[in-house]
Amino acid sequence: MRTTTTPTTAAPGAAKLPLRPLLALATAAFTTVLTEALPAGVLRGMSAGLGVSEAATGQLVTVYAIGTVAAAIPLSTITSGWPRKRLLLVGVAGFALANTVTAASADFALTLAARFVAGVAAGVVWALLAGYARRIAPDHLRGKATALVMTGIPVALSLGVPAGTFLGGALGWRAAFWAVTAIAAVLLGWVAAVVPDLPGQPRGGRIPVGRTLARPGVVPVLVVALVFVLAHTVLYTYVAAYLARLGLADRVDAVLLVFGVASVAGIWVVGAHIDRRLRVLMITAAVLVAVAVTVLAAEPASPLLVHVAAALWGLGFGGVPTLLTTAVGDAGGEAADPAQALLVTVWNAAMAGGGVAGGVLLDRFGAGALPWSALALLVPVVVVVVAARGHGFPAVRR
């Protein structure tokens, strides 16, 4: 007989966060983001090793995102009745397989296929994580549980990608992907040991996508996600090429470390204040990233200014996944699960678009065009957040 865990309602202070399973879920988020972003850190090595241009290598991020876009909504629907733990294990196993093939491949087409499979696995995992965290936590701690799981994102950016970049420089880019395979293998055992199983949804229990989009506030959140992530990805995917333009080709790992550490600080601030100040935090995040890319667009001669800009960028962007996940869940209400699947799809569509757009900009106009393009995209982000005062990013959360 399978035992399932259901959410419980408890008075504040009567129950604690289930830290062991939440940390396993956070590690799943870490593995997802590390798999996604690692090509940005080892871009030049992969480009040389696979015998293609840097712009073409950047499409390894794009095809990953396409896999996630293709998978998130359809697989979420098809597997809605599956036990959640089994589905999570399938997703993590997909990461182990895809990173193994990427590490061993000498053929660009095969590497693209492996990255697509990794993106499909990400679509499965991302559609699970926020709902899983909320369901295994006491009612009064669900927001903190979600924030804890989302710390996997900035930790991957602050530690995982810089470490992978360093490892790639020291031992070659393939060693970095073998390391991610090892992490995924350990995570499989961890999830199996400590994460409680949960039932899927009963047949006919899912709310259609059309009804989800019709709920007030869902569309503004999705628009902000699309444009904000597009702005971020255009620059982040090709940050190594941009830093080389500034004469900092040997400082990519250090700049990414600063970005990631600031991201951790950003998600800590968001976790502490999201229940009362979601709207203010969202506006602040957009403004901080806009200031950062403005500094970078000016092509500062001082490495210190580049690191300051990276810190502002990370501080602003670090909490964005948690903010958008919470905002779309609030707006979705009873349709929170399909709203999350839509967010995953839009997020990764923006990543795919950012990878393509950034590659085109890099080839045609050079790396100097990247931060200016990101800045232009951030203007409508601020406009939509400010306008969505009633629903989406309300002054007072309901």
CSV table of C-alpha atoms in Angstrom, one decimal, residues 1-8 82-85 132 135-136 195-200:
chain,number,residue,atom,x,y,z
A,1,MET,CA,0.0,0.0,0.0
A,2,ARG,CA,1.4,3.5,-1.0
A,3,THR,CA,1.2,6.2,1.6
A,4,THR,CA,0.6,9.7,0.5
A,5,THR,CA,1.1,13.0,2.2
A,6,THR,CA,-1.6,15.7,2.2
A,7,PRO,CA,-1.3,19.3,3.2
A,8,THR,CA,-2.3,20.1,6.7
A,82,TRP,CA,0.8,10.1,-12.0
A,83,PRO,CA,2.1,9.9,-8.5
A,84,ARG,CA,4.3,13.0,-8.1
A,85,LYS,CA,7.4,11.3,-6.8
A,132,TYR,CA,5.1,20.0,-4.6
A,135,ARG,CA,1.6,20.6,-0.8
A,136,ILE,CA,4.2,19.1,1.7
A,195,VAL,CA,10.7,13.1,-0.6
A,196,PRO,CA,7.1,12.0,0.3
A,197,ASP,CA,4.9,10.7,-2.4
A,198,LEU,CA,1.8,12.6,-3.4
A,199,PRO,CA,-1.1,11.5,-5.6
A,200,GLY,CA,-1.7,13.1,-8.9
